[in-house]
Coordinates of C-alpha atoms and ligand atoms in Angstrom, one line a residue:
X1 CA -0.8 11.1 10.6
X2 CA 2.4 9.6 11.9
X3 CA 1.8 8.1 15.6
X4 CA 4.3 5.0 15.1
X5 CA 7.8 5.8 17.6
X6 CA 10.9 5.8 15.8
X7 CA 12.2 1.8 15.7
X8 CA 15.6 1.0 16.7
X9 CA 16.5 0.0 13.6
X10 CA 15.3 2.0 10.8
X11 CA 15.3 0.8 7.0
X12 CA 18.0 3.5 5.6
X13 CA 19.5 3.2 2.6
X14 CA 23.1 4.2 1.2
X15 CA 22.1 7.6 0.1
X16 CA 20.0 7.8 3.4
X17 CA 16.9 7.5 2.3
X18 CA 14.7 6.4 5.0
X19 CA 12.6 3.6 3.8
X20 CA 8.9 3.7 5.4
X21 CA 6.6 2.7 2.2
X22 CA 6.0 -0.9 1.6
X23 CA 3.6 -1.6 -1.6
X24 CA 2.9 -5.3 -1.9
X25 CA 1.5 -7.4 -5.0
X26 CA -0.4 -10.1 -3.3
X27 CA -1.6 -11.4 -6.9
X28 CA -0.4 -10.9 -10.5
X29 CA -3.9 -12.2 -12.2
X30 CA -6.5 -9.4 -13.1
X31 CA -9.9 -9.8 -14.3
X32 CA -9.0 -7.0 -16.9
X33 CA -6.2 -6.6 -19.4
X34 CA -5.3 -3.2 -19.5
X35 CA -3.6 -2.2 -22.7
X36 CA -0.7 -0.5 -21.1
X37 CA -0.5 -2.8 -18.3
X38 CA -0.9 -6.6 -19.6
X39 CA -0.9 -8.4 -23.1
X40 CA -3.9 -10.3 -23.9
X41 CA -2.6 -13.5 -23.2
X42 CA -0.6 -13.3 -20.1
X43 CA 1.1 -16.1 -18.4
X44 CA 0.8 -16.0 -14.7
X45 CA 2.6 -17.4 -12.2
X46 CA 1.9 -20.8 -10.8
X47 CA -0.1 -20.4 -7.8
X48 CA 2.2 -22.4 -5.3
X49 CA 5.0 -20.1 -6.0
X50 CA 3.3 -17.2 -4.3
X51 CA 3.6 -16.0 -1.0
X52 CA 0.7 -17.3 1.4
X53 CA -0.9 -15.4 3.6
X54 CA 1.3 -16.2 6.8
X55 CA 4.1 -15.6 4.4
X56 CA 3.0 -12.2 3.6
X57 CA 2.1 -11.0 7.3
X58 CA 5.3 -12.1 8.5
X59 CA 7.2 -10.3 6.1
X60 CA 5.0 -7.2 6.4
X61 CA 5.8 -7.5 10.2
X62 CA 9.7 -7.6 9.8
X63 CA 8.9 -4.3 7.8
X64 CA 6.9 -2.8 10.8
X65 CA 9.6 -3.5 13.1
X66 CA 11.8 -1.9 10.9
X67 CA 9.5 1.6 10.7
X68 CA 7.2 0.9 8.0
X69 CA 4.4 2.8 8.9
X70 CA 2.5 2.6 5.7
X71 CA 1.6 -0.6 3.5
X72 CA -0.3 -0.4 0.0
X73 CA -2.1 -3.6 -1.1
X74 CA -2.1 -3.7 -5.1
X75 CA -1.5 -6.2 -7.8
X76 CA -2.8 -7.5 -10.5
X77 CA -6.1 -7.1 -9.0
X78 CA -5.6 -7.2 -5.5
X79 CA -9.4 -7.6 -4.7
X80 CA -10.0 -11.2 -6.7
X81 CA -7.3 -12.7 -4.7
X82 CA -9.1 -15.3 -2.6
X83 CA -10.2 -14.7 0.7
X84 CA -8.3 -11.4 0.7
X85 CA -10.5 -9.6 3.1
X86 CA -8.8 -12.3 5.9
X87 CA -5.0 -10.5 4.9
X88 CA -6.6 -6.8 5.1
X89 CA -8.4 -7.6 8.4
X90 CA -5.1 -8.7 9.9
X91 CA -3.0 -6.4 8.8
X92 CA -5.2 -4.1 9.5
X93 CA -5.2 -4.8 13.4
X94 CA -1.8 -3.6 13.3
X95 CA -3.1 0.0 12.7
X96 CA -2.4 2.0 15.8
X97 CA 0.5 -0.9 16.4
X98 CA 3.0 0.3 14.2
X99 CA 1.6 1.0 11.0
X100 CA -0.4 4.4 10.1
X101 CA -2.2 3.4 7.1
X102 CA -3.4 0.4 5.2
X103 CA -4.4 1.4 1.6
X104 CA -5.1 -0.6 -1.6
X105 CA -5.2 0.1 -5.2
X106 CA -7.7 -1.3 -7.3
X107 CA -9.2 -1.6 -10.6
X108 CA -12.7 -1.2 -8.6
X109 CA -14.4 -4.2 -10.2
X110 CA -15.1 -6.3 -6.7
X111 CA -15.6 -3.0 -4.5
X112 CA -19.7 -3.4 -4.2
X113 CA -18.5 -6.4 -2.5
X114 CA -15.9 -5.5 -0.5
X115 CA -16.1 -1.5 0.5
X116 CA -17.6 -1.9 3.6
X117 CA -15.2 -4.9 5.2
X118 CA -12.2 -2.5 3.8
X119 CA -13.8 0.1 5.9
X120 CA -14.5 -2.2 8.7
X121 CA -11.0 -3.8 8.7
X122 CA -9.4 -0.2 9.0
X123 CA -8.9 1.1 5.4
X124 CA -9.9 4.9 5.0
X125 CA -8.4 5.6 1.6
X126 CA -8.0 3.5 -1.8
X127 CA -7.0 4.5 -5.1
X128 CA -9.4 3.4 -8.1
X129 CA -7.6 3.0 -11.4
X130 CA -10.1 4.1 -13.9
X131 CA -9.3 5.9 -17.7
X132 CA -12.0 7.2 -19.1
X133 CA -15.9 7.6 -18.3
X134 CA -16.8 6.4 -21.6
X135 CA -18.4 2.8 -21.7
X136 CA -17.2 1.7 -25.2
X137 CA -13.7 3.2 -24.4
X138 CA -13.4 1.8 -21.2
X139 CA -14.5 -2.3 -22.7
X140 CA -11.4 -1.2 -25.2
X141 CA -8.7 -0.2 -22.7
X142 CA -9.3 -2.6 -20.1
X143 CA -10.1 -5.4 -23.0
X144 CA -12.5 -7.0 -20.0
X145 CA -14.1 -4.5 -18.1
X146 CA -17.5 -3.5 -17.6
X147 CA -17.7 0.0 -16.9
X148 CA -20.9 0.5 -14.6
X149 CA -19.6 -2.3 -12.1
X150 CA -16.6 0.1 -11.3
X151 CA -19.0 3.4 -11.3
X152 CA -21.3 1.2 -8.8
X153 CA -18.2 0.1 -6.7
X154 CA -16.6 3.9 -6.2
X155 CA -20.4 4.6 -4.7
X156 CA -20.7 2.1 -2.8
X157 CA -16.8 2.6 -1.4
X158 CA -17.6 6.5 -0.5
X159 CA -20.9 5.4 0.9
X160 CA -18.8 2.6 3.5
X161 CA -16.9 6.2 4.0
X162 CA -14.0 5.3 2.1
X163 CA -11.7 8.5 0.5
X164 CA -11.2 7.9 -3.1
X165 CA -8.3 9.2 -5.2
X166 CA -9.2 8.2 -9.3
X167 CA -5.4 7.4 -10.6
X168 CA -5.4 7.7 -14.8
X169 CA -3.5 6.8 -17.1
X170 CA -3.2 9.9 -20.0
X171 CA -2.5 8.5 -23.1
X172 CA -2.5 10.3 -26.8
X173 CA -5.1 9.6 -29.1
X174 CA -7.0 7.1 -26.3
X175 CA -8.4 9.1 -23.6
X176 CA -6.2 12.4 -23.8
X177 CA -9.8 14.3 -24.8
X178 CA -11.5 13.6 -21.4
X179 CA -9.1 14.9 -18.8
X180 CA -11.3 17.9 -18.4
X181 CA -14.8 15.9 -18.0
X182 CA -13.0 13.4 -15.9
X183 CA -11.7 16.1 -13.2
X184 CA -14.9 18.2 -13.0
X185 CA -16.3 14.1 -12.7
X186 CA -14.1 13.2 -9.8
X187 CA -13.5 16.5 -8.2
X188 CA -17.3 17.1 -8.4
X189 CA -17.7 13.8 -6.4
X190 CA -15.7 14.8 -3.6
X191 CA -12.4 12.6 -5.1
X192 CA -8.7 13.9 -6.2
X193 CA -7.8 12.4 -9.6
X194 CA -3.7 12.0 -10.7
X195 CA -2.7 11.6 -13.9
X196 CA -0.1 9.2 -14.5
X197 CA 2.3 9.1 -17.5
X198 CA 2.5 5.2 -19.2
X199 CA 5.6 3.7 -18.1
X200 CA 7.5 1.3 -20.2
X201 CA 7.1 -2.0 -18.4
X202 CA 6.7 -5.2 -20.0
X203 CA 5.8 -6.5 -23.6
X204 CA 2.4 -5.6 -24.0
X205 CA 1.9 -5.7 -27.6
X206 CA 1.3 -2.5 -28.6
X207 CA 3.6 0.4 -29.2
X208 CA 3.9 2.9 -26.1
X209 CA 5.7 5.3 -28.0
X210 CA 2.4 6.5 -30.0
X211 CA 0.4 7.1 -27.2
X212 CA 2.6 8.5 -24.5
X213 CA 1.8 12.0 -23.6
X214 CA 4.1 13.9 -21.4
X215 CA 2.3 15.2 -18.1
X216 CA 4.4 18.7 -19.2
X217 CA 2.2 19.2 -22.0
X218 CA -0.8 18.1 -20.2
X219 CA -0.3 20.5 -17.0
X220 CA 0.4 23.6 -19.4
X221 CA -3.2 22.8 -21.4
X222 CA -5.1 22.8 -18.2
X223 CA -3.1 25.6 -16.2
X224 CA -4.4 28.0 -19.4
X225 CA -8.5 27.1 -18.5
X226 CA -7.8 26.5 -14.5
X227 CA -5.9 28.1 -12.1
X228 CA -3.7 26.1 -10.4
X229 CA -2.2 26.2 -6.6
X230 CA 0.9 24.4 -6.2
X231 CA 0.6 22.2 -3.1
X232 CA 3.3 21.3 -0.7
X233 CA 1.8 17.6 -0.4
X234 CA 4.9 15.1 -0.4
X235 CA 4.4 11.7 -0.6
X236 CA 7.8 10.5 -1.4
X237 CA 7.0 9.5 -4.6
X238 CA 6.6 10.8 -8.1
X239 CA 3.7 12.7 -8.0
X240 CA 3.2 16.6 -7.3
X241 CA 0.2 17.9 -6.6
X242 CA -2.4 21.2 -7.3
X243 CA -5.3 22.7 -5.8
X244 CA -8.1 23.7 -9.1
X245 CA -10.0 27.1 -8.1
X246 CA -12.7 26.1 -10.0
X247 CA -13.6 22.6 -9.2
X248 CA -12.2 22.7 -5.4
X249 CA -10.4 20.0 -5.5
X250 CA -6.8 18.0 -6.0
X251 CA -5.0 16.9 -9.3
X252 CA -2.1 15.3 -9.2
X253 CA 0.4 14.9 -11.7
X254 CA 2.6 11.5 -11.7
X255 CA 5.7 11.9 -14.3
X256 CA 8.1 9.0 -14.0
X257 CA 9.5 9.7 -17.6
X258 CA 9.8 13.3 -17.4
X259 CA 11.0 14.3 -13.8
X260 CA 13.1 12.6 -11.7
X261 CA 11.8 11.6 -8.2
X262 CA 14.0 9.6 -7.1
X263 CA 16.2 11.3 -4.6
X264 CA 13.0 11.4 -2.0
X265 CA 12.1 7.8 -2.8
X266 CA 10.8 6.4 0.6
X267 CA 9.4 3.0 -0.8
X268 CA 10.2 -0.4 -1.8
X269 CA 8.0 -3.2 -3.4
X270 CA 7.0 -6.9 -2.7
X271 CA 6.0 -9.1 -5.1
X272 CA 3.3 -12.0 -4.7
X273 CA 6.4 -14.6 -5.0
X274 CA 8.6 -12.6 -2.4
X275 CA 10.8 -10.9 -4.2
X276 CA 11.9 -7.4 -3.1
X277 CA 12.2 -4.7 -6.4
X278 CA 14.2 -1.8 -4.6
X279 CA 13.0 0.4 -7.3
X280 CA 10.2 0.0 -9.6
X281 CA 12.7 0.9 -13.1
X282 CA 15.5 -1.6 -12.1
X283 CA 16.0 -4.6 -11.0
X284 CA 17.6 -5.0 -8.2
X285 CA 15.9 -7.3 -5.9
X286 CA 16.4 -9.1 -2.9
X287 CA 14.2 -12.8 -2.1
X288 CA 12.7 -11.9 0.8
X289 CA 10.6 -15.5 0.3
X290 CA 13.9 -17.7 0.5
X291 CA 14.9 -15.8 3.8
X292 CA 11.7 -16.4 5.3
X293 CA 11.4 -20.1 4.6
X294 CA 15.2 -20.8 5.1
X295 CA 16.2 -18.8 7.7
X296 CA 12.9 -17.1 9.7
X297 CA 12.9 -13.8 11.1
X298 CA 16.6 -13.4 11.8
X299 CA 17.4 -13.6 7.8
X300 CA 14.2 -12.1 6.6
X301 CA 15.9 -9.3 8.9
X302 CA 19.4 -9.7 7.6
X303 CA 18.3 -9.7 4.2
X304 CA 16.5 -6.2 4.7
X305 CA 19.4 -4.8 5.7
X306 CA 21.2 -6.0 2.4
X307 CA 18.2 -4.6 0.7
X308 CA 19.0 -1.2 2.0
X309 CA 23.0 -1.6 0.7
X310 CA 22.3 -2.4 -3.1
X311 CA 18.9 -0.1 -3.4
X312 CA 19.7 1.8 -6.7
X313 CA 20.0 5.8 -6.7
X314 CA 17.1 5.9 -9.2
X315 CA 15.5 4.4 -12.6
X316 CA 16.7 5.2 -16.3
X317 CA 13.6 4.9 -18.0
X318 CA 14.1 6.1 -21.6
X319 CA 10.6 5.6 -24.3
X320 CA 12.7 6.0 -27.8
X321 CA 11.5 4.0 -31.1
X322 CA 15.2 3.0 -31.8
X323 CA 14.6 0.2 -28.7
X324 CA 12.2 -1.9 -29.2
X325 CA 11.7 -4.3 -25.7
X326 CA 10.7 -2.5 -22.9
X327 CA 12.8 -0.7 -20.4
X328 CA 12.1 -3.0 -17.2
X329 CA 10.6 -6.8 -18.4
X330 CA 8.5 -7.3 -15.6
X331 CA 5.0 -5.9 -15.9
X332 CA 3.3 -3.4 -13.8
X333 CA 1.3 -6.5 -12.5
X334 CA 4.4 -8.3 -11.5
X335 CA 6.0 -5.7 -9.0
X336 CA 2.7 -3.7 -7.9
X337 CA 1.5 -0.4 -9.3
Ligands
SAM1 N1 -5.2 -3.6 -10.7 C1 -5.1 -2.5 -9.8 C2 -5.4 -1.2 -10.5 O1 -5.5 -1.2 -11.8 O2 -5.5 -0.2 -9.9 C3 -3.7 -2.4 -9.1 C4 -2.5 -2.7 -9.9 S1 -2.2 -1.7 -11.3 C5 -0.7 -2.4 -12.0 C6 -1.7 -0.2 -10.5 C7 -1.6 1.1 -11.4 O3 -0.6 0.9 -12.3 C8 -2.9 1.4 -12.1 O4 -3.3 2.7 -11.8 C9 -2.5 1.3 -13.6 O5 -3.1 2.3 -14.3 C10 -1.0 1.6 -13.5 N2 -0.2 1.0 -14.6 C11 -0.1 -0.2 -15.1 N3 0.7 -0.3 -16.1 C12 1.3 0.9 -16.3 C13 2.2 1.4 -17.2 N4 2.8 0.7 -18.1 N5 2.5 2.8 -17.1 C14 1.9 3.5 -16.1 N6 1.0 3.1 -15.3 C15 0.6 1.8 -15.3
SF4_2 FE1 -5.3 -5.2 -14.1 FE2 -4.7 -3.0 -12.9 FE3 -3.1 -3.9 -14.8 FE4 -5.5 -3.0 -15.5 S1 -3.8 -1.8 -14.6 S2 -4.6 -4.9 -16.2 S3 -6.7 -3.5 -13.7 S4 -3.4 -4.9 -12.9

């Protein structure tokens, strides 16, 4: 699905790497508190310090310019930002105009709401973050959450004729027993599913090293009771992918801390304040915001192209009990998922 022309100016980075992928935070706030993602009491930012929506579009158009062909909405909760069906609509319109795809990821809690204006605004595919199927389990990972709104918001996204991929975390001792039930749940519905491994970003109270379950381990348990076809799907980022004989469908494997993905990275991330994170395990950055408000669209443009010199070769992220803060400060929330 790539119909954009090639711009005159493409985002390429020093190791060549051309950039196409913008993700953009457009809120840290969440109504949940995932356990891996956010500590129970969270300080957010103050709201005037975010990016507004003119902000946001203008940015996102420099990036178009510049042959970004795909943006991904995500957060915090992207969906309780207010009035966020007004940013999807417009950027949206530029859909056919530059960019290929609009996508979001979401936690699925406002989607009864909002599945059919996604659809209407031009969004054909979202990921739903979602850990277990188990109601009890699920009010205890996401600390807020209320299980059947999400269940009721997946149906009533495919039924607006959204595609659905379920993205879950595996963690050790939490949800590390349902992997089976939750593929023949989500393949069975017509979804992919991708397991991610927990990444260690930010202080969220509780110790990462006890549940973290490499994807390794996880892959070889499943390849013994499914038969698995290697597919050549390339997304430019850390996940691989498999066909499963017996459920038909796709499971994807995302493993940040166990196999390097950085040499095909295509992406770089906004956050709701501006800033540019080059890469989601460093922090090299670039304020995208001060450009914008100081200079307009000639230094928002300059300033991508300094974002292309200093964008790091790849992360370091190392889980090990000797270190005790996290390997990269800033929460998932903070730089988008
Ligand atoms: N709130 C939305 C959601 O949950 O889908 C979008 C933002 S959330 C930060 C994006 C993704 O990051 C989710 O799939 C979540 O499970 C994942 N995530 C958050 N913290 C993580 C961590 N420390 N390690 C791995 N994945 C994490
Ligand atoms: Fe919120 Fe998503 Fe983080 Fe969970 S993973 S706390 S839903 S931002």
């Amino acid at each position: 699905m790539t119909g954009s022309p090639t711009p005159q100016r493409p985002l390429v980075d020093s190791f060549g790497r051309r950039i196409s992928y913008l993700r953009i935070s457009v809120t840290d706030r969440c109504d949940f508190r995932c356990v891996y993602c956010m500590a129970e009491d969270m300080t957010f930012l103050p709201k005037k310090d975010v990016l507004s929506f003119e902000e946001v579009e203008a940015i996102a158009s420099a990036f178009i310019a510049r042959g970004t062909t795909k943006i991904r909405l995500t957060g915090g909760e992207p969906l309780v930002r207010r009035d966020i069906m007004a940013l999807v609509r417009n950027l949206g319109g530029r859909i056919g105009n530059g960019l290929d795809e609009l996508t979001i990821t979401t936690n699925g809690s406002q989607l009864q709401k909002h599945a059919e204006g996604l659809f209407g605004a031009g969004v054909r595919r979202l990921n739903v973050s979602l850990d277990t199927l188990d109601e009890a389990r699920f009010a205890q990972i996401t600390r807020r959450g209320r299980l059947g709104d999400v269940l009721a918001g997946i149906g009533a996204a495919q039924a607006a004729g959204l595609a659905i991929k379920i993205n879950m975390v595996a963690m050790r001792g939490v949800n590390d027993d349902e992997i089976e039930t939750m593929m023949d749940w989500a393949h069975g519905g017509g979804m992919g599913l991708t397991l991610i491994e927990g990444m260690p970003l930010g202080e969220v109270g509780i110790d990462r090293v006890d549940t973290y379950l490499p994807l390794r381990e996880l892959h070889d348990r499943l390849a013994r009771r499914y038969s698995f076809t290697k597919l050549d799907k390339r997304t430019g980022g850390p996940a691989r992918y498999v066909h499963v004989a017996e459920t038909g469908g796709t499971l994807g494997f995302i493993t940040p801390m166990s196999h390097n993905f950085c040499e095909s990275c295509n992406r770089v991330r906004l956050t709701a304040t501006g800033q540019l994170y080059l890469c989601l395990g460093q922090d090299d950055q670039v304020n995208l915001r001060d450009a914008w408000r100081n200079g307009g669209a000639a230094a928002l443009d300059a300033a991508l192209d300094h974002a292309m010199v200093i964008k790091p070769k790849g992360h370091d992220f190392v889980l090990d009990r000797t270190r005790a803060e996290p390997a990269v400060a800033r929460h998932m929330s903070v730089t988008g998922g």
